mmCIF file of C-alpha atoms in Angstrom:
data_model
loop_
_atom_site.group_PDB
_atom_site.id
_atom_site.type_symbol
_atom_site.label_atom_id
_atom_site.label_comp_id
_atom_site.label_asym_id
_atom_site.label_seq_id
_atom_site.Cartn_x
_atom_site.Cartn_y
_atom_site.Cartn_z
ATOM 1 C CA UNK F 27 20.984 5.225 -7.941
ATOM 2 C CA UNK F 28 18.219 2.337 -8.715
ATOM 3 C CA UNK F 29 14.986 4.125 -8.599
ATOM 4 C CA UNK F 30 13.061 1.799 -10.697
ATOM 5 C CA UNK F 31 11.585 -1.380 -10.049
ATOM 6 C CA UNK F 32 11.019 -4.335 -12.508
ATOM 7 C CA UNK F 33 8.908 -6.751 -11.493
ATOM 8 C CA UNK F 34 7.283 -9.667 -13.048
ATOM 9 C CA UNK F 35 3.463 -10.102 -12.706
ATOM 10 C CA UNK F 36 2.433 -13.803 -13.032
ATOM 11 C CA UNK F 37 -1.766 -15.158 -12.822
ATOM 12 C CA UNK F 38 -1.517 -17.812 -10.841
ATOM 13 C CA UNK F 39 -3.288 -20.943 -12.210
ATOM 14 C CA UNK F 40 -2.874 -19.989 -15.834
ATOM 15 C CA UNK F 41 -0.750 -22.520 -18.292
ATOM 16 C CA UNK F 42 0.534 -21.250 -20.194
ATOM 17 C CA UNK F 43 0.917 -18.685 -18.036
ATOM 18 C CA UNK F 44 -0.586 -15.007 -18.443
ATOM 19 C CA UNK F 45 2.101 -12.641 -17.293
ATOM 20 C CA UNK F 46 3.557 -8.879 -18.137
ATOM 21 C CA UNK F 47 6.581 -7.422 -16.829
ATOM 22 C CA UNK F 48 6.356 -3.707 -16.090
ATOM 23 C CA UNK F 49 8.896 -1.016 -14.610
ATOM 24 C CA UNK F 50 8.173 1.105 -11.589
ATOM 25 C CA UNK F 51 9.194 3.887 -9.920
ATOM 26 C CA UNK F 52 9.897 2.821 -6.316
ATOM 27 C CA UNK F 53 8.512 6.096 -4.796
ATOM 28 C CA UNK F 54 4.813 4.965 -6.148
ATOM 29 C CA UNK F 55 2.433 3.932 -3.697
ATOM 30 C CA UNK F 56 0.390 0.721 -3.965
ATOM 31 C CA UNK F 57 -2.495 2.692 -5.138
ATOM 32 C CA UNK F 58 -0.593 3.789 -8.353
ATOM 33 C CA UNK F 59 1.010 -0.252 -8.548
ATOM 34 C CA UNK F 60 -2.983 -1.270 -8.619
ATOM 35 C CA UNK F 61 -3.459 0.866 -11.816
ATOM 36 C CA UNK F 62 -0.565 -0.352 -13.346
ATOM 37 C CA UNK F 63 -1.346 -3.801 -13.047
ATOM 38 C CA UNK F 64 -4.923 -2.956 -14.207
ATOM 39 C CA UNK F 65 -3.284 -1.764 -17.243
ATOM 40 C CA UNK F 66 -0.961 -4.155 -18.018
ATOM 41 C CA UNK F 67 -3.015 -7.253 -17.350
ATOM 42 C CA UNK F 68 -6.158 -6.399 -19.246
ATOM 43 C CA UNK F 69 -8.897 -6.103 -16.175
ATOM 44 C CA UNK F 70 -11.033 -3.302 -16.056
ATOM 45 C CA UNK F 71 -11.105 -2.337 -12.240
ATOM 46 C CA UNK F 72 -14.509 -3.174 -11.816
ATOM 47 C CA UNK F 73 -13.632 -4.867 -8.222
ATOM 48 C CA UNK F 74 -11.639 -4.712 -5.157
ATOM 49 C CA UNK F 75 -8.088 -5.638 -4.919
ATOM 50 C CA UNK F 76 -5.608 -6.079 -2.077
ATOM 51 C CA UNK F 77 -1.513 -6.798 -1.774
ATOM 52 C CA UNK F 78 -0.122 -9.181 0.758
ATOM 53 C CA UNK F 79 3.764 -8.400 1.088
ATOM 54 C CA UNK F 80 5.132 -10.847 4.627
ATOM 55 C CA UNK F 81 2.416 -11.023 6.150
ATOM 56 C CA UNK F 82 1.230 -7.345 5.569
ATOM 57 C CA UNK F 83 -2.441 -6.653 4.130
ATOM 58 C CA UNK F 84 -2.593 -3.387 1.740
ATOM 59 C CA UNK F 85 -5.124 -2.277 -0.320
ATOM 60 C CA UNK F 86 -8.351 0.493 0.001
ATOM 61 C CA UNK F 87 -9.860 0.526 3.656
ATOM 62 C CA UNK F 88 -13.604 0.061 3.756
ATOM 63 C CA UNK F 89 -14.284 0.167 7.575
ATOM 64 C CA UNK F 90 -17.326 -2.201 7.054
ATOM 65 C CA UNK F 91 -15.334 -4.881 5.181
ATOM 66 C CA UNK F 92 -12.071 -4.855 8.136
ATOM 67 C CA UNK F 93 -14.170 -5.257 10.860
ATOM 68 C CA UNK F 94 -13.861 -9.033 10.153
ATOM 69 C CA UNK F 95 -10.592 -9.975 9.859
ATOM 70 C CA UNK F 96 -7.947 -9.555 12.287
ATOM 71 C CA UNK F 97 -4.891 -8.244 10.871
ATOM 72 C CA UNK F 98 -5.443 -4.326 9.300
ATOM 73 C CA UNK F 99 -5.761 -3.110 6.265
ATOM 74 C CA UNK F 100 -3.013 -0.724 5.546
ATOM 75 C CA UNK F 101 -3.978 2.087 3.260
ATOM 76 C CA UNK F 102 -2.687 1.815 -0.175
ATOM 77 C CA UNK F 103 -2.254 5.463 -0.919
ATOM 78 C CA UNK F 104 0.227 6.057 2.122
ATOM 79 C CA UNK F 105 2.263 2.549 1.127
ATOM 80 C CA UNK F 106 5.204 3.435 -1.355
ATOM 81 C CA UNK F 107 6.584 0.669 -2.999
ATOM 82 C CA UNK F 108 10.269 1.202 -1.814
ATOM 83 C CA UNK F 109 8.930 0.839 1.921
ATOM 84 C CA UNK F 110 7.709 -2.695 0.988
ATOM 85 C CA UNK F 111 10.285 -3.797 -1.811
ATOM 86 C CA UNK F 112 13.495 -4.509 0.207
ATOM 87 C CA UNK F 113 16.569 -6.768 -0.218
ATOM 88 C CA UNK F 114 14.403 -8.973 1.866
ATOM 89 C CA UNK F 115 10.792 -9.000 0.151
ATOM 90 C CA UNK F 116 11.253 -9.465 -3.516
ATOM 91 C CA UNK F 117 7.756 -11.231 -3.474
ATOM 92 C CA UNK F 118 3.948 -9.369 -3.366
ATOM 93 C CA UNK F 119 0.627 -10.892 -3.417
ATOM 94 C CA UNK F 120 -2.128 -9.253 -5.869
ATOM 95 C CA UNK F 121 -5.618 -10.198 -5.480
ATOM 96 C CA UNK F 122 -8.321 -9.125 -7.905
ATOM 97 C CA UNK F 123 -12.148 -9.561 -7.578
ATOM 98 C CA UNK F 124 -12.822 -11.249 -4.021
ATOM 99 C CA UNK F 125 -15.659 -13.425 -6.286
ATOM 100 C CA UNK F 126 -13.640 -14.447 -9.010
ATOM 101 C CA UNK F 127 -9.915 -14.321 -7.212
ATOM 102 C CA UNK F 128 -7.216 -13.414 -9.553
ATOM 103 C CA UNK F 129 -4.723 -14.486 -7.918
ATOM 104 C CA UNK F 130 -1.124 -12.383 -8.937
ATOM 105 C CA UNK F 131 2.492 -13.174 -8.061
ATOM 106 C CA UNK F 132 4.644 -9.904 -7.871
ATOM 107 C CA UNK F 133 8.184 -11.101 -8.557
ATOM 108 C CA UNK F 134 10.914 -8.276 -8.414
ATOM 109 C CA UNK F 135 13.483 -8.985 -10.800
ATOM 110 C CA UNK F 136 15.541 -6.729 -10.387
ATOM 111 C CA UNK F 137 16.305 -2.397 -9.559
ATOM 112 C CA UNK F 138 17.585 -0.508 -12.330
ATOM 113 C CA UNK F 139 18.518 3.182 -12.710
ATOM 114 C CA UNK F 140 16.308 5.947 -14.382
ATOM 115 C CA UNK F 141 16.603 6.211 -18.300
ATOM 116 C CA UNK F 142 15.560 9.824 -18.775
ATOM 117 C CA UNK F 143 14.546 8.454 -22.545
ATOM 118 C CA UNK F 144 11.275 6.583 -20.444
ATOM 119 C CA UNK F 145 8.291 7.598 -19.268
ATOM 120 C CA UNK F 146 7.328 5.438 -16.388
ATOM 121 C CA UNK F 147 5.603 3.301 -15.814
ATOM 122 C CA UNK F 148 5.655 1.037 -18.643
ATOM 123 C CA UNK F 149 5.434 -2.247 -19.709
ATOM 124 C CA UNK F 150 8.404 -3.954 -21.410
ATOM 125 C CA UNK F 151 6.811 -7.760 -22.140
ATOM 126 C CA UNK F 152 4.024 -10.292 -21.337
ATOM 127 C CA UNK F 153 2.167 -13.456 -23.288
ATOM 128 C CA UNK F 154 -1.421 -13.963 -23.533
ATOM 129 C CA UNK F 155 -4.869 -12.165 -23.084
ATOM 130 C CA UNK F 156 -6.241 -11.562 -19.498
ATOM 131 C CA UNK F 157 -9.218 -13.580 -18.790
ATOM 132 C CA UNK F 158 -12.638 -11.808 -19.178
ATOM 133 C CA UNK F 159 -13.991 -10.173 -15.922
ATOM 134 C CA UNK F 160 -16.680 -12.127 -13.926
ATOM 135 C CA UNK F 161 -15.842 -15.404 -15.534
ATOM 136 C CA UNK F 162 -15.560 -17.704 -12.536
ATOM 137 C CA UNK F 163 -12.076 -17.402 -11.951
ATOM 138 C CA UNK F 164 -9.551 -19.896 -13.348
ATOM 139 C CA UNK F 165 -11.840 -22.966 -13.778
ATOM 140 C CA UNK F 166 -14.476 -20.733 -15.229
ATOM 141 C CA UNK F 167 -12.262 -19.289 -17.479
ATOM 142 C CA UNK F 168 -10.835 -22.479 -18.922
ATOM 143 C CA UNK F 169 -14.440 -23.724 -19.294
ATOM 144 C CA UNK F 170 -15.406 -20.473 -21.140
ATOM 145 C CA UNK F 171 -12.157 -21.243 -23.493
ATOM 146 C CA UNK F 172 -13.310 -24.982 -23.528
ATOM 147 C CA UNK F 173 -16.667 -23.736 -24.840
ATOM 148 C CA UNK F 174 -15.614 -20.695 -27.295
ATOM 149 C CA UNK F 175 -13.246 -23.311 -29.127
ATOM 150 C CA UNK F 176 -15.446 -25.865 -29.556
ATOM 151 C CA UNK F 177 -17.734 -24.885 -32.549
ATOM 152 C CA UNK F 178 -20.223 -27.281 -31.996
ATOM 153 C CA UNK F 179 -20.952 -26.839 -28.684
ATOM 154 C CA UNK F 180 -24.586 -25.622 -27.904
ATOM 155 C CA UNK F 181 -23.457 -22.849 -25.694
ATOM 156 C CA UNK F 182 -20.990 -21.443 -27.239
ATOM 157 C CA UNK F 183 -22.596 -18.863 -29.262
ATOM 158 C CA UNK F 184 -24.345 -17.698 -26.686
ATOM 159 C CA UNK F 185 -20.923 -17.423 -24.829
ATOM 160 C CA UNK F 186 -19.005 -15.276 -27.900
ATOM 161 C CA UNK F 187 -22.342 -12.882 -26.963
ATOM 162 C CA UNK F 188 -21.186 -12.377 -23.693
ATOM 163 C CA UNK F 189 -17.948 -11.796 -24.554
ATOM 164 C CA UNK F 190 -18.724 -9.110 -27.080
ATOM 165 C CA UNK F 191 -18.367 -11.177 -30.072
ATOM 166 C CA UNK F 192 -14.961 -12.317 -29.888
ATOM 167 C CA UNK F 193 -12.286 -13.025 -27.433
ATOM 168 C CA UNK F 194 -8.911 -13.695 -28.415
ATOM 169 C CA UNK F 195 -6.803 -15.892 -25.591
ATOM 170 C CA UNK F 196 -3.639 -14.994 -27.377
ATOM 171 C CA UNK F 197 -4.051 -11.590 -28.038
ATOM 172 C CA UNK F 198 -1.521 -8.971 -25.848
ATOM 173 C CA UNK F 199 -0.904 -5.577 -27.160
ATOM 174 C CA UNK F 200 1.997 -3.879 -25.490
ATOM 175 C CA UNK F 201 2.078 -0.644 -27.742
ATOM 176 C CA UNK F 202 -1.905 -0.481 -26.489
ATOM 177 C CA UNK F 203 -0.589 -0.894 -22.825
ATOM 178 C CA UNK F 204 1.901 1.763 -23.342
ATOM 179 C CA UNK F 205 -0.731 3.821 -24.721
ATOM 180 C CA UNK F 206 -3.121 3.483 -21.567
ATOM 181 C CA UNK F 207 -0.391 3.881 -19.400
ATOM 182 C CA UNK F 208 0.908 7.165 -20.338
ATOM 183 C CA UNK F 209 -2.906 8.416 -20.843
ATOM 184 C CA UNK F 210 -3.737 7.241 -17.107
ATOM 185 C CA UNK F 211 -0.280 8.412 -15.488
ATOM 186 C CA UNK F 212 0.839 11.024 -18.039
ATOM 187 C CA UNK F 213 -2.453 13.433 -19.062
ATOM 188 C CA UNK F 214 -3.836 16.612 -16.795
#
């Protein structure tokens, strides 16, 4: 029986593209998908997030924010991913930070059966760092790489500040992932 899920998680607007592929097991909700992809990707879940899978908006209902749109805002924690991920949608939408709008493309690439050897969820692969949070979204983050790589522009020591010191747009650790992964799903 194929209880996991692989699926390939791609920032839009990124080349060369930022991605990590990660295995799921399809009786996780959307909740637990969000902190997996938090993970994985690099972001520090600082803002609000929703999935768009045909049509269907899911994410964490704030009564104030839903009053505006028309379609609802199916709770994440009651969505598991094997209600959503059928033969026919192989595709989710994952936005990150409303300001900013990390835009994610959920590609399942296939099922595959439990390996009693793994604890899931885990990451098996992905290129490149995740863009710094509150950056300006794509075209502020290519700016901000513009700027850090140029070592004679004025700003950019000012800009290696707010990044901490240092920002490496190359740098992806998947032992690290791993690491926060089974912490976050894995520890009492």
């Amino acid at each position: 029986m194929d209880n996991i899920i692989q699926v390939k998680i791609s920032l839009r607007g990124t080349k060369p593209l930022i991605w990590r592929r990660i295995l799921v097991e399809k009786t996780g909700t959307f909740e637990a998908l969000h902190e997996v992809i938090q993970i994985a990707m690099g972001w520090t879940n600082s803002h609000r997030h929703e999935f768009t899978a045909d049509g269907v908006r899911i994410g964490q209902p704030l009564d104030e924010f839903d009053m505006d749109y028309g379609e609802k805002l199916i709770d994440e924690t009651t969505v598991t991913l094997e209600s959503v991920l059928t033969n026919g949608t192989q595709r989710v939408d994952y936005t990150y930070d409303f300001g900013d709008s990390w835009e994610h493309t959920l590609v399942v690439e296939k099922w595959l059966p439990v390996d009693a050897a793994i604890r899931y969820p885990m990451c098996t692969g992905g290129k490149l760092n995740c863009p710094p949070e509150d950056c300006g979204g794509i075209p502020g983050f290519y700016e901000l790489l513009r700027i850090v790589n140029d070592e004679g522009h004025p700003e950019r020591q000012e800009m290696l500040e707010w990044l901490g010191g240092d920002y490496d747009a190359k740098a992806f650790d998947l032992q690290e992932v791993n690491q926060q992964l089974t912490v976050f799903f894995h520890s009492s």
